[in-house]
Structure formats: structure tokens, C-alpha cells
Amino acid sequence: MSDIAVILPDGSELSVPADATVEDVAYEIGPGLGSDTIAGVVDGELVDKTAPVHDGARIEIVTDQSDEYLQVLRHSAAHVFAQALQRLYPDAKLAIGPPTEDGFYYDVAGVDLDESDFPAIEAEMRDIIEADYDIERRDVPREEALETFEDNPFKTDILHEEAAGDDPVSFYEQDDWRDLCRGPHVESTGEIGAVKLLNISSAYWRGDEENQQLTRVYGTAFETESELESFLEMREEAKERDHRKIAQEMDLFSIPTVTGPGLPLYHPPGKTVLSELEGYVNDLNDEAGYGEVETPHVFRTELWEQSGHYENYEDDMFLFDVNEEEYGLKPMNCPGHATIFDQGSWSYRDLPVRYAEHGKVYRKEQRGELSGLSRTWAFTIDDGHLFVEPDQIEAEVRNIMQMIEQVLETFDLDVTVDLATRPEKSVGSDEVWEQAESQLEAVLESSSLEWGLEPGDGAFYGPKIDFSFEDALGRSWDGPTVQLDFNMPERFDLTYTGEDNDDHRPVMIHRALYGSYERFFMVLIEHFAGRFPLWLAPEQVRILPISDDNLGYAHRIKNELGDFRVEVEDRDMTVGRKIRAAHDDRVPYMVIVGGDEEESGTISVRDRFENEADDVDPAAFREHLESERAEKRTEPDFIDAE
């Protein structure tokens, strides 16, 4: 049998037999690596070590030292949960149980569970782990699999949906229990050092509200108890920082049932923050030469057919008929911007053309996936679209990257950055793709950012640079993006007249500095735990009169602070209670005024770190506020902490 060549992480090629598996590749590299192999990553997909490889495949070997190992371990923990559940509740019907970023979940039916059942299930899970059962893969004929799960509608649905002729399907077995699964898994249940069930929610089979409702049990697993304890402590911190909890405390937004799911209402304090964020982007766009545009929320579906969104996003769009014509709420802003460009007649001298819009879009996410502002039906993108000549790509992307770096610096956010290159299914010539990828790489190389490569992970319409925010708890969230698009200009037949007087096709650049306002707002709420920088804070200063006799002076100080967001605390409370209330409300600065301050024409200033300064000139305090606001400092710093 002839050999094939696979590509290793360092870019080198390795010749292996045509019928080789991931494990065979590992042994070709070295016997030690072969014996340590747990799983593999083939062309970006995590697979069992027995998975075959193909000519040109990109291969990574997964051992217990790999980043992917925890994902494999948690997948096995999901099986341990399912086995324990069926030991205690034999009538439980299992649906699916994948690993997640923080652990795993399993969807089940036929059993009424709540969190009071967790201790008994966890005890059974620990027994299974201590028994150290081997986890073995078995490939069986599809008919045998259907017979095994004839009483489980979810497994049979999977088997029928994934019908592939006579191809066998895989089981994983541990002790006398088995589950239909592609894997991969660890070698034995004993490798799972620590487990914890976390919470319960509901879900619909296949995410379709027309299907049966299931119980979704979330859990997590680690190699050691100490790692689990650290995770649980972080989780408690995350609960305190939960943007939904803080939003209620600060009156930022609400998503009441009466308005519909995933449709947030922004209250005055929350809208204040959003307006400041929007103003910041407007300033960046003005400096970079963007023209502000506005597109409607709804278009005829003819537009979405032309852009290609109808065929790809129809199931996620809100569609309706008007006078026997079909319309749809926009899931993206880019077709509208392409249409605006198409209304003009452009010369190469006019390019680049840059459009910006704070564009509201709508996507019909499954209700089970909606969560606060992290995933909504209605959200706003700080969208920008540029129409450029191919040789302008590098300069324009460099300008966008500088804008993004300014945003990251302003909010003191860490990110991971990846260059995603051409996937197998794509549009555009090899020459254009190679030029575009090299231009994006050149921009990244010249930036101050560390970045990685995601081969084959680009969009079908062009390569892209993706940013993921890392918040104060180390969690990652989708953020800014820069995407090159050769598809939309083709679909809309966009042209400009070149120096040779012939028509040429522009390249379209998609960019967002935040991503979506909703998710970015969520990140900021949790990153700062509601303690927003002065320039964002809904209430920037609270004046606390010691007694009602000082209310007049308090209002004079408020007037002297000009256009800052200042409130006077006039409730009948002691000064101590007023201070605690302002601290709980996360106000950056408190100004305390009494008879002594009124007589001397001064104020006492206290920040939210409980640092204090007396005999402060109100004019000096205002100058400081103006400086702190203009510089967009992330923390109050009028008084240096000891």
C-alpha cells in the first residue's frame, strides 16, 4: 500500500502508510509519543486516536500534557454521569452529552431531576471513577446499534440522521455500560480526578422548540481536587460579577417576559453607558475618515437572496409577508452597505470608501441559548465596511488594527488574536487569497500583539483576523474582527473604474471594534464588576450633605461640576449610611459637604477605594474630573492610595 504525507504542527511532512491512524502517526514520530497518545486533532477536529488520517492532513497528537486533554477528560466525565444516572434511574433516556468550555452537559429525558438529586448522583460517579473501568471503543454495524437503542428515540434519531450505508458506528464501553459516541475519551474512568454537578436547565431536542423538552444537567471535571476547588472559587466570583445580577442592582437593563426573549430594554443608566461607548467609536471613526450611514431594520428578501444570507441564514432570520411580498429583519448590515456603494459611480481615486453604522440586527437564536446580553435576538454591531483596491488592503487593515489596539488599551482588556486562512470551500482566486493572507500577516507581524494561526478557519469569502477578549476572570469572549470579503462585491457586481479606465472589482473589508454592543457591554459589566471608569459611569459623582442645612451648598457644588453626571443624596440618612449606599451603587467619587466645608468653600472627596482627602478646592476637583474623563482612565485616582 502506498504511503501518504501528513503535516505536523511545525509544518514538516511525515510519510505514513495510507491506512495509518492518528496513533500510528504518533508511533512514527516516536515510541514514547505513541504510547502516550490519548487522541488527535486532524484538520482542526478533535478525534479518537484510532481515527484514520488522509493525505495532506494536518495532525496534532493529544497527550495528557496537551491543551485538548481536559476536553477529552470532560467528555469521559459526561459518560460517567450518564452511567451513574442510569444506575440510579434505569428509565432515564440519554440524548447527547458533549464537553463544553467549562465542563460538560448531558441532555436526558424520562426522569424528574433537580439539584437536590446531585449528591446521590455525584456519589455514584465517584464510585465509577474509583473503580477505574477501562473505556473501550467498539465499532459495530449500524443495524446492531439501532437494535441496541431501539427504546431510545434520541439515539435512533441520531443513527437515522447520520445514515451512511453500511458504515459501522462507534460505541464507548465502561464496565457493563455503553453509549453511542464518536469520542475521543481517556483510557479509563480513574483518570478523572474530580467531578462536580453544577446546575440544571431545560433544552429542546436538536434545539428545536417543536421537539421534546429535555433536562440538561451541567457538570465539570478536572484531573485533581485542587483544580476543581480553584474552578469553584472562580465560579463563585463569576456569580458576583454576573452582568444580569449587577444590571438589576444598577438598573442598567431588563429583559421582561412581556417583550419577548432576547430583546433587552435599556434603562437610563444602561443607555448612558451605551451612549458613551457609541460616542467613543464615533470619534475613532471620524478620525479614520468613515462616513456614517444608516440602513433600515427590514428589507425585502430579494436583498438577502442576492447577498447569499437567505440560503445560509433563513432558519435564523425573522421573516414575514407584506402585501404578498416576503421581508426579513436584517441579520447583518453588510448587504445594506454594499447596496449603498452600488448606488454610486466610483473611480480608483475615490477608494477607499469607508462606511460606519451602529446597526441593529436580528437573529433568531434558540431560546435555550439566550442568556442576558451574551446572546440575544436583537443586538447592535459597531459595523464598518470598507471598499478598497487590492493593493490598499494592508494599509487599511493596519489602520483598523490601530483602532482596535486603542480600544484594548482604553479598556485595559487582554485578547487572543488569530489569523484565520483559506478554508477548503471558498470563493476567489488563489492569487487574491495569497495576497490577502500575506497582507494580513504583514500587519500582524508589525503590530505589538501576539497572534496565532488558524489554518483553514477563514470565512468562505476571505481570510480574517479574530480577537477574543479575556475578562478579569480569564474567560474568553468574541470581540473585534477584521474580515476580507471577495464574495459580496461579486454578488452585488460592485465595480470601480481603474486607472486603465476598465471596471475593476473592489475588495470589501468588514470590521467591528467591539463586536456587538450587547456582548461588549456584558464583558465590561463583568470585567469591572459594575465599577465603571469615570467616563462610562452612569453616575460619576454623588454629593453627600451631612445634614439638610447643607443641601443648598451641595447643589451649588453640583452646579460647579458642570456637565458631569452628579447626584445630590437628599434622603434622610446618616452620613455613614450615605457613604455605604454610594459605595454599593459603585459611584466613582463621593463629595462630602458639611458646615466646615461650606464655611471654607471646600469639599471632602472620597473615592470608591475608601481613600479620602479634605479641604479640596472644588475647581481643582473639577479639573481632575475633566482630565480623568478625557484620558479615559480605568480607575479613579484623585487620591493616591497608601
mmCIF file of C-alpha atoms in Angstrom, residues 294-458:
data_model
loop_
_atom_site.group_PDB
_atom_site.id
_atom_site.type_symbol
_atom_site.label_atom_id
_atom_site.label_comp_id
_atom_site.label_asym_id
_atom_site.label_seq_id
_atom_site.Cartn_x
_atom_site.Cartn_y
_atom_site.Cartn_z
ATOM 1 C CA GLU A 294 -27.968 54.188 8.295
ATOM 2 C CA THR A 295 -29.901 51.246 6.927
ATOM 3 C CA PRO A 296 -33.432 50.105 7.810
ATOM 4 C CA HIS A 297 -34.171 47.187 10.099
ATOM 5 C CA VAL A 298 -36.106 45.305 7.419
ATOM 6 C CA PHE A 299 -35.526 44.561 3.727
ATOM 7 C CA ARG A 300 -37.224 42.550 1.010
ATOM 8 C CA THR A 301 -35.793 39.047 0.980
ATOM 9 C CA GLU A 302 -34.595 39.702 -2.555
ATOM 10 C CA LEU A 303 -31.654 41.527 -0.944
ATOM 11 C CA TRP A 304 -30.838 38.531 1.268
ATOM 12 C CA GLU A 305 -31.050 36.217 -1.740
ATOM 13 C CA GLN A 306 -28.597 38.416 -3.610
ATOM 14 C CA SER A 307 -26.177 38.539 -0.676
ATOM 15 C CA GLY A 308 -26.410 34.798 -0.021
ATOM 16 C CA HIS A 309 -27.717 35.220 3.516
ATOM 17 C CA TYR A 310 -31.137 33.829 2.648
ATOM 18 C CA GLU A 311 -29.780 30.404 1.754
ATOM 19 C CA ASN A 312 -27.369 30.341 4.707
ATOM 20 C CA TYR A 313 -29.347 32.188 7.415
ATOM 21 C CA GLU A 314 -33.005 31.564 6.537
ATOM 22 C CA ASP A 315 -33.595 29.449 9.640
ATOM 23 C CA ASP A 316 -32.099 32.178 11.841
ATOM 24 C CA MET A 317 -33.987 35.082 10.253
ATOM 25 C CA PHE A 318 -37.269 36.697 11.253
ATOM 26 C CA LEU A 319 -39.318 36.550 8.027
ATOM 27 C CA PHE A 320 -42.828 37.839 7.325
ATOM 28 C CA ASP A 321 -45.123 38.729 4.410
ATOM 29 C CA VAL A 322 -46.346 42.206 3.465
ATOM 30 C CA ASN A 323 -48.769 42.512 0.523
ATOM 31 C CA GLU A 324 -47.722 39.069 -0.707
ATOM 32 C CA GLU A 325 -44.034 40.025 -0.637
ATOM 33 C CA GLU A 326 -41.596 38.440 1.798
ATOM 34 C CA TYR A 327 -39.480 40.675 4.032
ATOM 35 C CA GLY A 328 -36.905 39.912 6.686
ATOM 36 C CA LEU A 329 -35.362 41.673 9.663
ATOM 37 C CA LYS A 330 -31.706 42.137 8.842
ATOM 38 C CA PRO A 331 -29.303 39.569 10.350
ATOM 39 C CA MET A 332 -26.316 41.612 9.127
ATOM 40 C CA ASN A 333 -25.602 45.159 7.986
ATOM 41 C CA CYS A 334 -23.187 44.385 5.161
ATOM 42 C CA PRO A 335 -25.720 43.879 2.303
ATOM 43 C CA GLY A 336 -27.181 47.304 3.029
ATOM 44 C CA HIS A 337 -23.739 48.893 2.915
ATOM 45 C CA ALA A 338 -22.905 47.070 -0.315
ATOM 46 C CA THR A 339 -26.139 48.424 -1.782
ATOM 47 C CA ILE A 340 -25.220 51.984 -0.758
ATOM 48 C CA PHE A 341 -21.862 51.600 -2.508
ATOM 49 C CA ASP A 342 -23.665 50.232 -5.572
ATOM 50 C CA GLN A 343 -25.726 53.422 -5.839
ATOM 51 C CA GLY A 344 -22.617 55.442 -6.661
ATOM 52 C CA SER A 345 -20.173 55.649 -9.558
ATOM 53 C CA TRP A 346 -16.631 55.241 -8.279
ATOM 54 C CA SER A 347 -13.150 55.884 -9.571
ATOM 55 C CA TYR A 348 -9.955 54.402 -8.160
ATOM 56 C CA ARG A 349 -9.271 57.939 -6.907
ATOM 57 C CA ASP A 350 -12.327 57.652 -4.602
ATOM 58 C CA LEU A 351 -11.158 54.486 -2.913
ATOM 59 C CA PRO A 352 -11.041 53.507 -0.156
ATOM 60 C CA VAL A 353 -14.688 54.213 0.645
ATOM 61 C CA ARG A 354 -15.452 53.682 4.345
ATOM 62 C CA TYR A 355 -18.939 53.317 5.844
ATOM 63 C CA ALA A 356 -19.838 53.010 9.537
ATOM 64 C CA GLU A 357 -23.130 52.284 11.260
ATOM 65 C CA HIS A 358 -24.291 51.370 14.737
ATOM 66 C CA GLY A 359 -26.555 48.826 13.092
ATOM 67 C CA LYS A 360 -29.230 46.870 14.929
ATOM 68 C CA VAL A 361 -29.522 43.292 13.634
ATOM 69 C CA TYR A 362 -31.772 40.359 14.493
ATOM 70 C CA ARG A 363 -31.036 36.651 14.657
ATOM 71 C CA LYS A 364 -33.499 34.022 15.801
ATOM 72 C CA GLU A 365 -31.296 32.159 18.250
ATOM 73 C CA GLN A 366 -32.778 29.147 20.040
ATOM 74 C CA ARG A 367 -34.380 30.224 23.306
ATOM 75 C CA GLY A 368 -32.238 27.794 25.289
ATOM 76 C CA GLU A 369 -29.120 29.600 24.032
ATOM 77 C CA LEU A 370 -30.283 33.078 25.111
ATOM 78 C CA SER A 371 -28.544 34.418 28.204
ATOM 79 C CA GLY A 372 -28.653 38.030 29.340
ATOM 80 C CA LEU A 373 -26.675 40.187 26.919
ATOM 81 C CA SER A 374 -24.254 37.425 25.926
ATOM 82 C CA ARG A 375 -26.681 36.086 23.320
ATOM 83 C CA THR A 376 -29.793 37.991 22.258
ATOM 84 C CA TRP A 377 -32.290 38.177 19.414
ATOM 85 C CA ALA A 378 -31.648 41.891 18.862
ATOM 86 C CA PHE A 379 -28.167 43.340 19.066
ATOM 87 C CA THR A 380 -26.180 46.249 17.678
ATOM 88 C CA ILE A 381 -22.865 45.993 15.854
ATOM 89 C CA ASP A 382 -20.397 48.884 15.640
ATOM 90 C CA ASP A 383 -20.136 47.950 11.996
ATOM 91 C CA GLY A 384 -17.693 49.270 9.470
ATOM 92 C CA HIS A 385 -17.354 48.283 5.816
ATOM 93 C CA LEU A 386 -14.625 49.459 3.509
ATOM 94 C CA PHE A 387 -14.403 49.131 -0.255
ATOM 95 C CA VAL A 388 -10.784 49.087 -1.361
ATOM 96 C CA GLU A 389 -8.427 48.237 -4.177
ATOM 97 C CA PRO A 390 -6.493 45.010 -3.585
ATOM 98 C CA ASP A 391 -3.231 46.875 -3.041
ATOM 99 C CA GLN A 392 -4.903 49.052 -0.362
ATOM 100 C CA ILE A 393 -5.779 46.109 1.884
ATOM 101 C CA GLU A 394 -2.634 46.215 4.005
ATOM 102 C CA ALA A 395 -2.769 49.939 4.743
ATOM 103 C CA GLU A 396 -6.472 49.873 5.611
ATOM 104 C CA VAL A 397 -6.177 46.805 7.813
ATOM 105 C CA ARG A 398 -3.223 48.433 9.561
ATOM 106 C CA ASN A 399 -5.397 51.475 10.324
ATOM 107 C CA ILE A 400 -8.179 49.241 11.650
ATOM 108 C CA MET A 401 -5.715 47.347 13.830
ATOM 109 C CA GLN A 402 -4.505 50.608 15.319
ATOM 110 C CA MET A 403 -8.107 51.496 16.166
ATOM 111 C CA ILE A 404 -8.633 48.093 17.792
ATOM 112 C CA GLU A 405 -5.404 48.385 19.790
ATOM 113 C CA GLN A 406 -6.571 51.792 21.022
ATOM 114 C CA VAL A 407 -9.833 50.218 22.204
ATOM 115 C CA LEU A 408 -7.963 47.437 24.022
ATOM 116 C CA GLU A 409 -5.687 49.944 25.728
ATOM 117 C CA THR A 410 -8.598 52.180 26.711
ATOM 118 C CA PHE A 411 -10.490 49.381 28.455
ATOM 119 C CA ASP A 412 -7.416 47.567 29.782
ATOM 120 C CA LEU A 413 -8.539 44.310 28.148
ATOM 121 C CA ASP A 414 -6.354 41.381 27.176
ATOM 122 C CA VAL A 415 -7.063 39.485 23.970
ATOM 123 C CA THR A 416 -6.052 36.467 21.980
ATOM 124 C CA VAL A 417 -5.561 37.119 18.270
ATOM 125 C CA ASP A 418 -5.717 34.620 15.413
ATOM 126 C CA LEU A 419 -5.209 34.817 11.671
ATOM 127 C CA ALA A 420 -7.722 32.506 10.002
ATOM 128 C CA THR A 421 -6.720 31.404 6.498
ATOM 129 C CA ARG A 422 -8.476 29.953 3.445
ATOM 130 C CA PRO A 423 -10.886 27.076 4.078
ATOM 131 C CA GLU A 424 -11.489 24.241 1.622
ATOM 132 C CA LYS A 425 -14.764 25.775 0.454
ATOM 133 C CA SER A 426 -14.114 29.351 -0.608
ATOM 134 C CA VAL A 427 -14.525 31.889 -3.381
ATOM 135 C CA GLY A 428 -11.858 33.964 -5.104
ATOM 136 C CA SER A 429 -8.666 33.155 -6.983
ATOM 137 C CA ASP A 430 -5.572 31.601 -5.415
ATOM 138 C CA GLU A 431 -3.636 34.729 -6.286
ATOM 139 C CA VAL A 432 -6.045 37.066 -4.478
ATOM 140 C CA TRP A 433 -6.185 34.809 -1.401
ATOM 141 C CA GLU A 434 -2.418 34.510 -1.194
ATOM 142 C CA GLN A 435 -2.019 38.265 -1.484
ATOM 143 C CA ALA A 436 -4.730 38.927 1.113
ATOM 144 C CA GLU A 437 -3.340 36.427 3.631
ATOM 145 C CA SER A 438 0.198 37.772 3.239
ATOM 146 C CA GLN A 439 -1.067 41.323 3.750
ATOM 147 C CA LEU A 440 -2.925 40.384 6.930
ATOM 148 C CA GLU A 441 0.120 38.509 8.200
ATOM 149 C CA ALA A 442 2.348 41.512 7.481
ATOM 150 C CA VAL A 443 0.012 43.740 9.518
ATOM 151 C CA LEU A 444 0.045 41.317 12.450
ATOM 152 C CA GLU A 445 3.826 40.996 12.319
ATOM 153 C CA SER A 446 4.194 44.759 12.527
ATOM 154 C CA SER A 447 1.738 45.059 15.440
ATOM 155 C CA SER A 448 2.526 44.764 19.129
ATOM 156 C CA LEU A 449 0.105 41.849 19.508
ATOM 157 C CA GLU A 450 0.933 38.193 19.941
ATOM 158 C CA TRP A 451 -1.055 36.103 17.491
ATOM 159 C CA GLY A 452 -1.637 32.566 16.334
ATOM 160 C CA LEU A 453 -2.546 30.869 13.078
ATOM 161 C CA GLU A 454 -5.850 29.103 12.442
ATOM 162 C CA PRO A 455 -5.275 27.278 9.148
ATOM 163 C CA GLY A 456 -8.431 26.766 7.115
ATOM 164 C CA ASP A 457 -10.601 28.660 9.621
ATOM 165 C CA GLY A 458 -11.253 31.732 7.480
#
